[in-house]
CSV table of C-alpha atoms in Angstrom, one decimal:
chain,number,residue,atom,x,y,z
A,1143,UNK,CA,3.2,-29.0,32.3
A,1144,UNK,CA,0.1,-31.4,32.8
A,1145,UNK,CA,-1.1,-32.8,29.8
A,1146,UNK,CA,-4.5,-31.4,30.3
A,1147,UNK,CA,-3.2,-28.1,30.3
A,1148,UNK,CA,-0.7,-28.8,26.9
A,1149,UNK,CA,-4.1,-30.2,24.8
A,1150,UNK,CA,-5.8,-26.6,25.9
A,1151,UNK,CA,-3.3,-24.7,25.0
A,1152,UNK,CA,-2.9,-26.0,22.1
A,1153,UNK,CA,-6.2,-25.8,21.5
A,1154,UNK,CA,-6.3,-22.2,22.5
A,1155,UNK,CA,-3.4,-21.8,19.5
A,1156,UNK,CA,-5.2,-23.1,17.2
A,1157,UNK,CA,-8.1,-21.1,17.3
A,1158,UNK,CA,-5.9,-18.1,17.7
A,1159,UNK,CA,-4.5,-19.4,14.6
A,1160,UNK,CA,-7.8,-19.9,13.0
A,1161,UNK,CA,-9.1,-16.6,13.9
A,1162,UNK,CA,-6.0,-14.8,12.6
A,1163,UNK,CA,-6.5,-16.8,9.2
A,1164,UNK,CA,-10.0,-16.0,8.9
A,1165,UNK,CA,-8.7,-12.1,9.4
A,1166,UNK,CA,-6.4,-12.3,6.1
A,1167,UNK,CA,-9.0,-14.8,4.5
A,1168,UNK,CA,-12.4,-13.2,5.2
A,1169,UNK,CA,-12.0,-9.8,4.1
A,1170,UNK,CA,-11.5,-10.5,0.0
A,1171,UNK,CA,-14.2,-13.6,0.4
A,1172,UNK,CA,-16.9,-11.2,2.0
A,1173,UNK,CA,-16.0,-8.4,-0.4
A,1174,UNK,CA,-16.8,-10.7,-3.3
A,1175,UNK,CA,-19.8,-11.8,-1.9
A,1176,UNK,CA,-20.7,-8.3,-1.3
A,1177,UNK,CA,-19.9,-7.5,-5.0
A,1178,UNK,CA,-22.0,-10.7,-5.9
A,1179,UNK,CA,-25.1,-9.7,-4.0
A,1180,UNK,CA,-25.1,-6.6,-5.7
A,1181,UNK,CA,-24.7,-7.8,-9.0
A,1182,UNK,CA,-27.4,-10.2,-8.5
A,1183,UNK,CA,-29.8,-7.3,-6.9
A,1184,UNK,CA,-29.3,-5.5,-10.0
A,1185,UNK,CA,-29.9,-8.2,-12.8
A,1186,UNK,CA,-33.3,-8.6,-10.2
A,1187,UNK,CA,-34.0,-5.4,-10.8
A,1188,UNK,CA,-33.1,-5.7,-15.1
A,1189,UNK,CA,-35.5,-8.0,-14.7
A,1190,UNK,CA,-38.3,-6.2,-13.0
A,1191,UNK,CA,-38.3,-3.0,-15.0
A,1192,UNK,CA,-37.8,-5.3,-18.6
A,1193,UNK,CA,-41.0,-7.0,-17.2
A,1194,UNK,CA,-43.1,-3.8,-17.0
A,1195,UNK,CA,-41.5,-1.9,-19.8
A,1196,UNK,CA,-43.4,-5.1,-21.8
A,1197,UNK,CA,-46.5,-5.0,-20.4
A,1198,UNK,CA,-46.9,-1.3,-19.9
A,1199,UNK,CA,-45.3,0.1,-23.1
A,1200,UNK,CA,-42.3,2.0,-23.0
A,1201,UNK,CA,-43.9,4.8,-23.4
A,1202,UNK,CA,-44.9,4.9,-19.9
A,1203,UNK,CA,-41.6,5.3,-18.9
A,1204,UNK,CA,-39.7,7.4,-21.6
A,1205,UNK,CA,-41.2,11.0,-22.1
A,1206,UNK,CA,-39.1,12.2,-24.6
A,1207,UNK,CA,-35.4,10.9,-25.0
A,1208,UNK,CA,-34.6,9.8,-21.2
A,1209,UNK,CA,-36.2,8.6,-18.1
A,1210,UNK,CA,-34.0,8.8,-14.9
A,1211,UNK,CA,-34.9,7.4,-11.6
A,1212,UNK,CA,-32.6,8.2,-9.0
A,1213,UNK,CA,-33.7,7.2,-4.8
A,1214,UNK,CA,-34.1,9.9,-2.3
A,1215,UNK,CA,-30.2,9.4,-1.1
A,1216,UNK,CA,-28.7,9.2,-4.9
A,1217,UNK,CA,-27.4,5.6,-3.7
A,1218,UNK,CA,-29.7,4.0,-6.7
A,1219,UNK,CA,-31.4,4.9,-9.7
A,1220,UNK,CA,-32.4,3.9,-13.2
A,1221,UNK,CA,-32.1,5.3,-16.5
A,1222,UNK,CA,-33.9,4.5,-19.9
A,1223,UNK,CA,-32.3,6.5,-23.0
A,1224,UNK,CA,-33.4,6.6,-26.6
A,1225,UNK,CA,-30.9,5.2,-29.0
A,1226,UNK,CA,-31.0,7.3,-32.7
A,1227,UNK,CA,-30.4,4.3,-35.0
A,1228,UNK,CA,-27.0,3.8,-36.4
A,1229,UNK,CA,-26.8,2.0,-39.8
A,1230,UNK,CA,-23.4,0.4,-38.6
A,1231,UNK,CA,-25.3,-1.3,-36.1
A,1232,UNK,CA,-23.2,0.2,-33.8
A,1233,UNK,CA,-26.3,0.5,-30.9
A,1234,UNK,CA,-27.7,-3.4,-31.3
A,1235,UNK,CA,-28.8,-4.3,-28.9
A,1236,UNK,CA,-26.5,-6.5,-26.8
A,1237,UNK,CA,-26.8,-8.9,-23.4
A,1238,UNK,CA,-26.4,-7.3,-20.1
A,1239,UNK,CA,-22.8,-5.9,-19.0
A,1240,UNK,CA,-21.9,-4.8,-15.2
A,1241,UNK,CA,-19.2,-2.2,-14.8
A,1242,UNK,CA,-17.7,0.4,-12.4
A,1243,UNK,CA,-18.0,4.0,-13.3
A,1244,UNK,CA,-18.4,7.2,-11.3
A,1245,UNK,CA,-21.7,9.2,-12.2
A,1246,UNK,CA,-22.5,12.5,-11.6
A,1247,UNK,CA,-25.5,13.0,-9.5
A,1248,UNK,CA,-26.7,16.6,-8.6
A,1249,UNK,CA,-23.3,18.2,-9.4
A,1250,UNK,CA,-22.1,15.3,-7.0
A,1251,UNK,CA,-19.9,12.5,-8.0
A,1252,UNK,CA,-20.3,9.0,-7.5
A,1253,UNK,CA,-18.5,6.2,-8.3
A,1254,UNK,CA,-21.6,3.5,-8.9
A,1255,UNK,CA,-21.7,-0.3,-9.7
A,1256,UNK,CA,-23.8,0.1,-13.0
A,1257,UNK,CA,-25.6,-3.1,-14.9
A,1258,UNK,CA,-25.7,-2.2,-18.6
A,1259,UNK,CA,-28.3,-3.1,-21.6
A,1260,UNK,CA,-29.3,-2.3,-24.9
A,1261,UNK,CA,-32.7,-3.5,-26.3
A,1262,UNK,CA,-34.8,-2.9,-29.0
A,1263,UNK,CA,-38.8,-2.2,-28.1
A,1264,UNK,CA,-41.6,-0.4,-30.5
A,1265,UNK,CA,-38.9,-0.5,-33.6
A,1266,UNK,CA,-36.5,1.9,-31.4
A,1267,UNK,CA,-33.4,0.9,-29.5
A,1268,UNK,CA,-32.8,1.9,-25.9
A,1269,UNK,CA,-30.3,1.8,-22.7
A,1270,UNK,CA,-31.2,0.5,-19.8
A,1271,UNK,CA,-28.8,1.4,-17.0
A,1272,UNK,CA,-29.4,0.0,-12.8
A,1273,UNK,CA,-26.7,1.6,-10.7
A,1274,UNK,CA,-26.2,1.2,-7.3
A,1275,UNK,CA,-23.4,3.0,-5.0
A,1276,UNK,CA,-20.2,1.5,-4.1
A,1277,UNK,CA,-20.6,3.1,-0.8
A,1278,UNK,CA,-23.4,1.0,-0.5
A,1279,UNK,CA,-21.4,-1.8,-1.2
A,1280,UNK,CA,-18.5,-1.2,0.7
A,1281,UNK,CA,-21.3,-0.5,3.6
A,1282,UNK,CA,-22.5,-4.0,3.0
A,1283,UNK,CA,-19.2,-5.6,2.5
A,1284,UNK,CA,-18.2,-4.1,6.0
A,1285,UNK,CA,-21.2,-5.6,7.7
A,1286,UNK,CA,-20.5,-8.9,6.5
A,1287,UNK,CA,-16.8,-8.2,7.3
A,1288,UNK,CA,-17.8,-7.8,11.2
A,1289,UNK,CA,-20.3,-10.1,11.0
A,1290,UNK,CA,-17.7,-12.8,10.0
A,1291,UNK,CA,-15.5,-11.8,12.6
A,1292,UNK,CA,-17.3,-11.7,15.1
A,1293,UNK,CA,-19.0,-15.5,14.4
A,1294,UNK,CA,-15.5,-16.5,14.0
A,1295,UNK,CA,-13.9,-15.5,17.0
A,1296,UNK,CA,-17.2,-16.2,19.1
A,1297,UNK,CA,-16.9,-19.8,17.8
A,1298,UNK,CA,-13.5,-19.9,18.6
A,1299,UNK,CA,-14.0,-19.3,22.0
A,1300,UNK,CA,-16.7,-21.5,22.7
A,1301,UNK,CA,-14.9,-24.4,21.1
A,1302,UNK,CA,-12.0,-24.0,23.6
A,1303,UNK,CA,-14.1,-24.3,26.3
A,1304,UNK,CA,-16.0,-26.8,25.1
A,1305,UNK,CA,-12.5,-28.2,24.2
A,1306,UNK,CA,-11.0,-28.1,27.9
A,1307,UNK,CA,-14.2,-29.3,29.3
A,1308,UNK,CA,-13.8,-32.2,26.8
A,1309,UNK,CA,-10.5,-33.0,27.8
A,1310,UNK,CA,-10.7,-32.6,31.4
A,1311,UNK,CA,-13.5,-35.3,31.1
A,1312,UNK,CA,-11.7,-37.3,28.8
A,1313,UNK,CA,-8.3,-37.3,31.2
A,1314,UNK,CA,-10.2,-37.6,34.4
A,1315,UNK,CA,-9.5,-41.4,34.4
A,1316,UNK,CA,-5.8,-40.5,34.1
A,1317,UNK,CA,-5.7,-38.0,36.9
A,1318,UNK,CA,-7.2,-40.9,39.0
A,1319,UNK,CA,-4.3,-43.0,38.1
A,1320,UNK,CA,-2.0,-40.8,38.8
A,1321,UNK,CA,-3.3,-39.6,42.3
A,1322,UNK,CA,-4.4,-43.0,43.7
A,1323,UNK,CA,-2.1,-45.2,42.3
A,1324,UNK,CA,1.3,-43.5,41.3
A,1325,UNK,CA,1.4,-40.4,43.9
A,1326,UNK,CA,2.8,-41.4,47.5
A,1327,UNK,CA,3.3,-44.8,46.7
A,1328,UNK,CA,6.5,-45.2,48.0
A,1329,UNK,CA,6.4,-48.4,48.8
A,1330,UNK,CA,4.7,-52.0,46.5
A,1331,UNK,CA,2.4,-52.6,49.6
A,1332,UNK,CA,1.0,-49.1,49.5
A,1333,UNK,CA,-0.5,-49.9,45.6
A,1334,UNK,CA,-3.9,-50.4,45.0
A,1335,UNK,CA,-4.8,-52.9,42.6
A,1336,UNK,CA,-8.3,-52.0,42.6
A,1337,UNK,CA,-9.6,-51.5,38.7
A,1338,UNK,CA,-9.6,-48.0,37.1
A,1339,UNK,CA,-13.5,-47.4,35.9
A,1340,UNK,CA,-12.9,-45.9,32.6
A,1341,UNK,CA,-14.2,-46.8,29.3
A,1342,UNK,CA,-11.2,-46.0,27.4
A,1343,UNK,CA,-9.5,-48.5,26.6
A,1344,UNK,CA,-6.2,-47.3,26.5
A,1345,UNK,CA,-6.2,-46.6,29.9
A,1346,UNK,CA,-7.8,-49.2,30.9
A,1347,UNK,CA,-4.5,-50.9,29.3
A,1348,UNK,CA,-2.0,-48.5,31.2
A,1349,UNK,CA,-3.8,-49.8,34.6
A,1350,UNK,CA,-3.6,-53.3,34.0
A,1351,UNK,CA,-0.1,-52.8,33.2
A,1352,UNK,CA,0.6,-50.9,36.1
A,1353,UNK,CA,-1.5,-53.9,38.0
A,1354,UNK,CA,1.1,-56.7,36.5
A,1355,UNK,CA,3.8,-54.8,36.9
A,1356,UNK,CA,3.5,-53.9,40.5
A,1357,UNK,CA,2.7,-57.8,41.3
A,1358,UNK,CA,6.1,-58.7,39.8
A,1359,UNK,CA,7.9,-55.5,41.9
A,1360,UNK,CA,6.0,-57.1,44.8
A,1361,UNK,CA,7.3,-60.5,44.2
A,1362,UNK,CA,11.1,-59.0,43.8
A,1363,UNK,CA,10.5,-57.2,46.9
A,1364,UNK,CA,9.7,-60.4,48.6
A,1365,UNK,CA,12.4,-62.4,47.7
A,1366,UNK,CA,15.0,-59.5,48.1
A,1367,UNK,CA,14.0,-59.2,51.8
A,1368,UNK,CA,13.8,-63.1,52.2
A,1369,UNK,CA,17.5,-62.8,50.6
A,1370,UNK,CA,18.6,-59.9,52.2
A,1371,UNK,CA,17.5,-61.9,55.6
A,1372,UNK,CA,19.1,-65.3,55.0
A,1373,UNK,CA,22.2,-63.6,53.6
A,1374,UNK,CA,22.4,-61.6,56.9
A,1375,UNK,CA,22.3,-64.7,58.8
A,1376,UNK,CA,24.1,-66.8,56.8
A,1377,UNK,CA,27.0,-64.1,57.0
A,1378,UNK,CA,27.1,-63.7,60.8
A,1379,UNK,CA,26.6,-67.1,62.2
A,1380,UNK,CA,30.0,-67.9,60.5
A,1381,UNK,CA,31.7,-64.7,61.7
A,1382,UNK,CA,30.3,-65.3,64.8
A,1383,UNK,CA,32.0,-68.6,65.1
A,1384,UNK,CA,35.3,-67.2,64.0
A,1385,UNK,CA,35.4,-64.8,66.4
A,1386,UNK,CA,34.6,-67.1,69.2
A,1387,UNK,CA,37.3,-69.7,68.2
A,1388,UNK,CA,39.8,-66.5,68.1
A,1389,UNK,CA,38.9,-65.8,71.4
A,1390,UNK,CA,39.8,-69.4,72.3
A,1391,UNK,CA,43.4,-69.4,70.6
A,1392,UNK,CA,44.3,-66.1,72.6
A,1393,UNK,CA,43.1,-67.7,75.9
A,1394,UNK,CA,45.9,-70.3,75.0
A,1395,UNK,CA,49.1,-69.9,77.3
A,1396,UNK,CA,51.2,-71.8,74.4
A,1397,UNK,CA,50.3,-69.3,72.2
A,1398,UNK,CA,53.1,-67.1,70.9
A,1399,UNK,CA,53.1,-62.9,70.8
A,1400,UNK,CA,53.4,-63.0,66.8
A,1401,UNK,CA,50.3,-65.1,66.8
A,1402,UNK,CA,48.5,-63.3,68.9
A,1403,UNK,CA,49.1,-60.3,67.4
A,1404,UNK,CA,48.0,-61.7,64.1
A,1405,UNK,CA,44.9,-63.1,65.7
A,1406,UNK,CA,44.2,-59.5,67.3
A,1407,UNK,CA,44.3,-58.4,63.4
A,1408,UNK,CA,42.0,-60.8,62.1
A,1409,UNK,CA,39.3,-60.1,65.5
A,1410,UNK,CA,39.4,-56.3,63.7
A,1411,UNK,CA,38.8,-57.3,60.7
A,1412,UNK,CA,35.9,-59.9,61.7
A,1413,UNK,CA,34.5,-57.2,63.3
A,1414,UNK,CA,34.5,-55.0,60.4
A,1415,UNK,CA,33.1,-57.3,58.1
A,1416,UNK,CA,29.9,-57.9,61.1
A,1417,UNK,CA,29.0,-54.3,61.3
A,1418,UNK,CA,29.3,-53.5,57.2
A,1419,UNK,CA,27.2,-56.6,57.3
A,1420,UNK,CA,24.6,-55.1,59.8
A,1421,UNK,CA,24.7,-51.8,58.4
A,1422,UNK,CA,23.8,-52.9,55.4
A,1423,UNK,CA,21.1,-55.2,56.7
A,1424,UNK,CA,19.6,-51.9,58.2
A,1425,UNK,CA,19.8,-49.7,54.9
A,1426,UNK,CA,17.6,-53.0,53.0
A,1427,UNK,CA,15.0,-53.1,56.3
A,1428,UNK,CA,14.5,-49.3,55.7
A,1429,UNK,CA,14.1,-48.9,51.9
A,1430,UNK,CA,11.5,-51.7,52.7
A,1431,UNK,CA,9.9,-50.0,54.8
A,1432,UNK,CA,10.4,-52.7,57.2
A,1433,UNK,CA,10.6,-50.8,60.5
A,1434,UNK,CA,6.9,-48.8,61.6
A,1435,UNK,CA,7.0,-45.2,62.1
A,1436,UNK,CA,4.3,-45.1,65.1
A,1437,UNK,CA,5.2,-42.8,67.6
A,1438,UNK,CA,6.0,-39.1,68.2
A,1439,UNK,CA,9.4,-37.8,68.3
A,1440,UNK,CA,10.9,-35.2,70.5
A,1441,UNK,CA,14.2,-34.4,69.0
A,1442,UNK,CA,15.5,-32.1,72.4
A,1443,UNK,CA,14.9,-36.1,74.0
A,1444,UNK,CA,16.9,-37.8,71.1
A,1445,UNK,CA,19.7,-35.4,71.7
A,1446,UNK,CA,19.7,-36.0,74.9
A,1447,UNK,CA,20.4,-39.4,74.5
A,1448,UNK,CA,23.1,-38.8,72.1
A,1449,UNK,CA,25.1,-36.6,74.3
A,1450,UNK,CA,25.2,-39.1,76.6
A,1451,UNK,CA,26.6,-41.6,74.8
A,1452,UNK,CA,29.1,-39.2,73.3
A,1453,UNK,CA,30.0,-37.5,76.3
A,1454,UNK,CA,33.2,-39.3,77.0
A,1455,UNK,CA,34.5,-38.9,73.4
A,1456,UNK,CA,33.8,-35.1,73.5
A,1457,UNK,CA,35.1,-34.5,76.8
A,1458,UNK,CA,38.3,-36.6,75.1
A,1459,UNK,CA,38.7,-33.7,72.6
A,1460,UNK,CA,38.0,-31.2,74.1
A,1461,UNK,CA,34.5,-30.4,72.6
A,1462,UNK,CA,32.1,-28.1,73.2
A,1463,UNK,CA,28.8,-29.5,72.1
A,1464,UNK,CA,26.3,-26.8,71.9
A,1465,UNK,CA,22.2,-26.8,71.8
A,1466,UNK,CA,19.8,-24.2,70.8
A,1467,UNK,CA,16.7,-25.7,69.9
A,1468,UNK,CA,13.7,-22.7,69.5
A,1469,UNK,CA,11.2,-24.2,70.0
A,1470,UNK,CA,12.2,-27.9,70.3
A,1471,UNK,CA,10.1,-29.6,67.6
A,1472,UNK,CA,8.0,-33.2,67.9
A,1473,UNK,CA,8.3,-35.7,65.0
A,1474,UNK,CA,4.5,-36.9,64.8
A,1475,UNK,CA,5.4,-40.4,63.2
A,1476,UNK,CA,8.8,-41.0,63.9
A,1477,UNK,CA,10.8,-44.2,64.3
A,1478,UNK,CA,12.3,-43.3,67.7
A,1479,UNK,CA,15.5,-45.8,67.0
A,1480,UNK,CA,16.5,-44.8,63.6
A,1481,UNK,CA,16.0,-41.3,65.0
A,1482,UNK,CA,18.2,-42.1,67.6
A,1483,UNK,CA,20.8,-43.5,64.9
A,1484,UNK,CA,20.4,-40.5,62.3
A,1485,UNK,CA,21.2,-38.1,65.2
A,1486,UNK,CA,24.1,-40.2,66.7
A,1487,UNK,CA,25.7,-40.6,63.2
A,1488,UNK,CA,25.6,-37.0,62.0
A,1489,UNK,CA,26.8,-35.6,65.9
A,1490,UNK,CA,29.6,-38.5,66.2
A,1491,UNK,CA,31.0,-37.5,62.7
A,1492,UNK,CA,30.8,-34.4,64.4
A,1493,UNK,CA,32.8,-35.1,66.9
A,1494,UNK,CA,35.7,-37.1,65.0
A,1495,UNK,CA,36.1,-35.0,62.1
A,1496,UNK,CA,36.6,-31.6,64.4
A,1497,UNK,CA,39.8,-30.0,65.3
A,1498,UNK,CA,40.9,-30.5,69.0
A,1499,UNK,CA,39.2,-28.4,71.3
A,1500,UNK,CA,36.4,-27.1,68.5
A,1501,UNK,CA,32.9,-26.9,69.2
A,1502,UNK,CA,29.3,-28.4,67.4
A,1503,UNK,CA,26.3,-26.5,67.2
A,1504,UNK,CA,23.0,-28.4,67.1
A,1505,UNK,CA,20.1,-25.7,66.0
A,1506,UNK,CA,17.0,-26.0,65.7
A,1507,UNK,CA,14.2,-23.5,64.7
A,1508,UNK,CA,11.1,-23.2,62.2
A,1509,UNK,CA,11.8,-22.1,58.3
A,1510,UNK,CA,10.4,-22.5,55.0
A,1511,UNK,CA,6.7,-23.9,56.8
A,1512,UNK,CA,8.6,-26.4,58.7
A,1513,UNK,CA,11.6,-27.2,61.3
A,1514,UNK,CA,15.4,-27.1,59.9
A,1515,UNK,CA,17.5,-29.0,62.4
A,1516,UNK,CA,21.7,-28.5,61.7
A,1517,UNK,CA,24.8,-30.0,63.2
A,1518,UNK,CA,27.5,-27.5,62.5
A,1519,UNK,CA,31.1,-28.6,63.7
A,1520,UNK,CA,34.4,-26.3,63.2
A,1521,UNK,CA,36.0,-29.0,61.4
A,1522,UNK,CA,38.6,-28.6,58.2
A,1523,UNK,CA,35.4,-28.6,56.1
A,1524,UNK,CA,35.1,-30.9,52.9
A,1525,UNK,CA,36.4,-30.5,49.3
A,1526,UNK,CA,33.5,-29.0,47.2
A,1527,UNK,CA,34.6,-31.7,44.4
A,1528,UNK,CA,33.3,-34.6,47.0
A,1529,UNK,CA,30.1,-33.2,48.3
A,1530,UNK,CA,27.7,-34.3,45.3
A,1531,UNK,CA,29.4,-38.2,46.1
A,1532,UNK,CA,29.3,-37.8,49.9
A,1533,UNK,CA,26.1,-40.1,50.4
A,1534,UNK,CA,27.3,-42.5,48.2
A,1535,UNK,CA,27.5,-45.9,49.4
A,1536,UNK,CA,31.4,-47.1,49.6
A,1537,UNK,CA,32.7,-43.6,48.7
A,1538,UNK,CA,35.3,-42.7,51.6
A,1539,UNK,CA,36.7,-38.9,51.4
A,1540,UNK,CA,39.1,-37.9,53.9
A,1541,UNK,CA,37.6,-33.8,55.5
A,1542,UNK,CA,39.7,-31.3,53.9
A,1543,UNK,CA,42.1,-32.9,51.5
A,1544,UNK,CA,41.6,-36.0,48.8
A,1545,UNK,CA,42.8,-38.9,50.1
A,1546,UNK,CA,40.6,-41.7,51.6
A,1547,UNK,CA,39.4,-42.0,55.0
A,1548,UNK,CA,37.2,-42.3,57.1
A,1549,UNK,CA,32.9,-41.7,56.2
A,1550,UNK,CA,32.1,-44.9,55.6
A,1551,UNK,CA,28.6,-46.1,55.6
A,1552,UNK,CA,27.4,-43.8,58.3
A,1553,UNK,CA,25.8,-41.1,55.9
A,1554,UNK,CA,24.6,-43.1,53.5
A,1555,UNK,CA,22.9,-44.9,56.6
A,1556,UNK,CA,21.7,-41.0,57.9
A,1557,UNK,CA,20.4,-40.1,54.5
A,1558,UNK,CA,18.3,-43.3,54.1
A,1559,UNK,CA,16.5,-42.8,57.8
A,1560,UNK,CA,16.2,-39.3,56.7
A,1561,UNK,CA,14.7,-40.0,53.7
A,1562,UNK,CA,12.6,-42.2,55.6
A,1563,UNK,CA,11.0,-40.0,57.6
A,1564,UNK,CA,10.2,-37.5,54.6
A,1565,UNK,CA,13.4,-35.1,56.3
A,1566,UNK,CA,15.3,-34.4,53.5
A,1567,UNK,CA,19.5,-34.1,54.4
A,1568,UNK,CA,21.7,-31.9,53.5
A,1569,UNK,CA,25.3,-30.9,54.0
A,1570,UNK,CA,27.3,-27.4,53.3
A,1571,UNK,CA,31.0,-27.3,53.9
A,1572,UNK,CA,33.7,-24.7,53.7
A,1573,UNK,CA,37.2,-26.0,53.6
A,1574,UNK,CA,39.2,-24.5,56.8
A,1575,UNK,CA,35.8,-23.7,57.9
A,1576,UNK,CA,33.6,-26.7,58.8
A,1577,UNK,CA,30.5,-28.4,57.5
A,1578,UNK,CA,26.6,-28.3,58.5
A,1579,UNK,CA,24.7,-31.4,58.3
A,1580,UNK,CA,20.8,-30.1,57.9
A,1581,UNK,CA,17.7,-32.0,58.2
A,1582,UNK,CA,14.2,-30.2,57.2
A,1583,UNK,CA,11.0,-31.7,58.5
A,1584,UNK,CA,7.9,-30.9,56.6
């Protein structure tokens, strides 16, 4: 997962997590502000009638024993009752309490959230009681409820997309470093050193890193192909030589049979050494992307060429060798010689790992969005144990059983020319069955 896309989702989970804590927290917090406001509204209101009760008399209010005020849908009122006086002192008068207490309103009743007071005005004592309705205050304490809720989770979602916007401009530099100088550089000389613009500085670290590091690979890249080069040379000018001079001693009529047998021996082995030599010469030039891929491919006209030049050792064997290309498919930059030698590698160890008088398919046809091209031979197949070590360089399996024999470098050389031309290789084997060699252009 991007990183982008791990900072927005946590993001997202964090205000998920925020919004499910404000749903445990807000409830009892907005339930006691609820409770708060009304207790406020009704020492407001203590205030209010204690205010006019001293400037207008109490006697404007209380007709008798009692004055009830009660609102039009019973969800306030106020009450003013005449105290008889108690020697005990039992009615002083006393500073404001707030309580819960259901009343009876027209035969209804209600539980209320009641402010109490007893005062003394014109020598008599009296109760002063300001309810208002729990309903009301449940009501109230519901629409804050929402209210929260809904500002919570509305801020929530804004923040993560002002979050992701944040971070997508934050990374962009990053993205940029990633596409222009990491993606499809397969190669030192395909990096651009040209600076990131960023002004974060920790980026703007990771580039010149990359930048110094990349000069150093290039430098090791120089020196392994100037090595790889002289070594080469080095290595086959004296084999050269030796070959020559053995060529001399067998011209020599003196020479015994012993000795010339030997010297046969040693011509082998010369020649061994010169082609493991040259092989690997050819893997190094290709990993360096030392050979140009500048030209379009037909593979039916590769074949072609391949046949030919295996034509004698098939018609030795008894081979049948054949072709069913539909539609034949044109490699649009291709390295017709390391084609060539991919082809001949995979269709000759065809050939020499088959049974006597077996056949090779070569197919070809489009799949998965691009061309599959297999060589199929009805060989004794390979041990499934060797197959994930079968491109390894210097591994030698014998087909069908364990001992060592013969692949040599010729895969590894077939895998790196595949590789080369973005053709992935494959191989699927059945022992007693054969094996399929299968290349997949893009």
């Amino acid at each position: 997962m991007r990183l982008e896309a791990k900072l927005a989702l946590f993001n997202a989970l964090s205000k998920l997590l925020l919004v499910l804590l404000g749903a445990v927290v807000i409830p009892p917090i907005v339930s006691r502000v609820a409770v708060a406001h009304t207790d406020q509204r009704l020492h407001e209101k203590r205030t209010e009638v204690l205010e006019l009760i001293e400037r207008n008399g109490i006697s404007a209010f209380v007709q008798g024993e009692q004055y009830a005020d009660y609102n039009i849908l019973k969800q306030e009122y106020i009450t003013l009752t005449a105290l008889p006086p108690s020697p005990d002192g039992r009615h002083a008068p006393h500073p404001p309490r707030i309580f819960d207490e259901p009343r009876q309103v027209d035969n209804q009743v209600e539980d209320f959230r009641i402010l109490s007071q007893q005062f003394t005005t014109a020598g008599r004592n009296y109760r002063l009681e300001i309810g208002s309705s729990l309903a009301t205050v449940e009501l109230l304490t519901d629409t804050l409820r929402r209210m929260a809720l809904w500002v919570l989770v509305i801020g929530a979602a804004l923040t993560i997309f002002t979050d992701a916007a944040f971070a997508h401009a934050l990374l962009r530099p990053l993205r940029q470093l990633i596409v222009r100088k990491l993606q499809g550089v397969h190669h030192p000389s395909g990096f651009s050193f040209a600076p990131l613009e960023t002004s974060t500085t920790d980026f703007r670290r990771l580039d010149d890193s990359l930048s110094d590091m990349m000069h150093l690979i290039q430098s090791a890249f120089e020196k392994e192909r100037e090595f790889m080069s002289n070594v080469s040379h080095e290595l086959l000018t004296p084999v050269s030589i030796l070959q020559t001079r053995f060529e001399n001693m067998l011209q020599d009529p003196d020479l015994g049979h012993a000795h010339s047998l030997k010297i046969v021996e040693s011509q082998k082995t010369l020649y061994r050494l010169r082609n493991t030599v040259k092989t690997l010469l050819l893997i190094a030039n290709i990993e360096n992307e030392q050979y140009l891929r500048d030209e379009a491919v037909s593979l039916a006209s590769v074949l072609a060429d391949v046949t030919n030049e295996l034509e004698d050792r098939l018609a030795q064997r008894d081979i049948k060798l054949l072709e069913d290309l539909q539609p034949d498919y044109v490699v649009p930059q291709a390295n017709r010689t390391l084609l060539f030698t991919l082809l001949f590698n995979l269709v000759s160890n065809a050939v020499k790992y088959n049974r006597w008088g077996g056949s090779i398919l070569i197919e070809g046809k489009m799949a998965d969005g691009g061309y599959r091209l297999s060589v199929t031979d009805t060989g004794p197949g390979i041990a499934a144990q060797h197959l994930p070590h079968l491109f390894d360089r210097f591994r030698r399996f014998q087909a069908g059983a364990s001992a060592p024999e013969g692949y040599g470098l010729g895969l590894p050389i077939a895998k790196t020319i595949a590789e080369f031309h973005g053709a992935p290789l494959t191989v699927t084997s059945s022992e007693g069955q054969g094996t399929t060699f299968a290349l997949h252009f893009a």
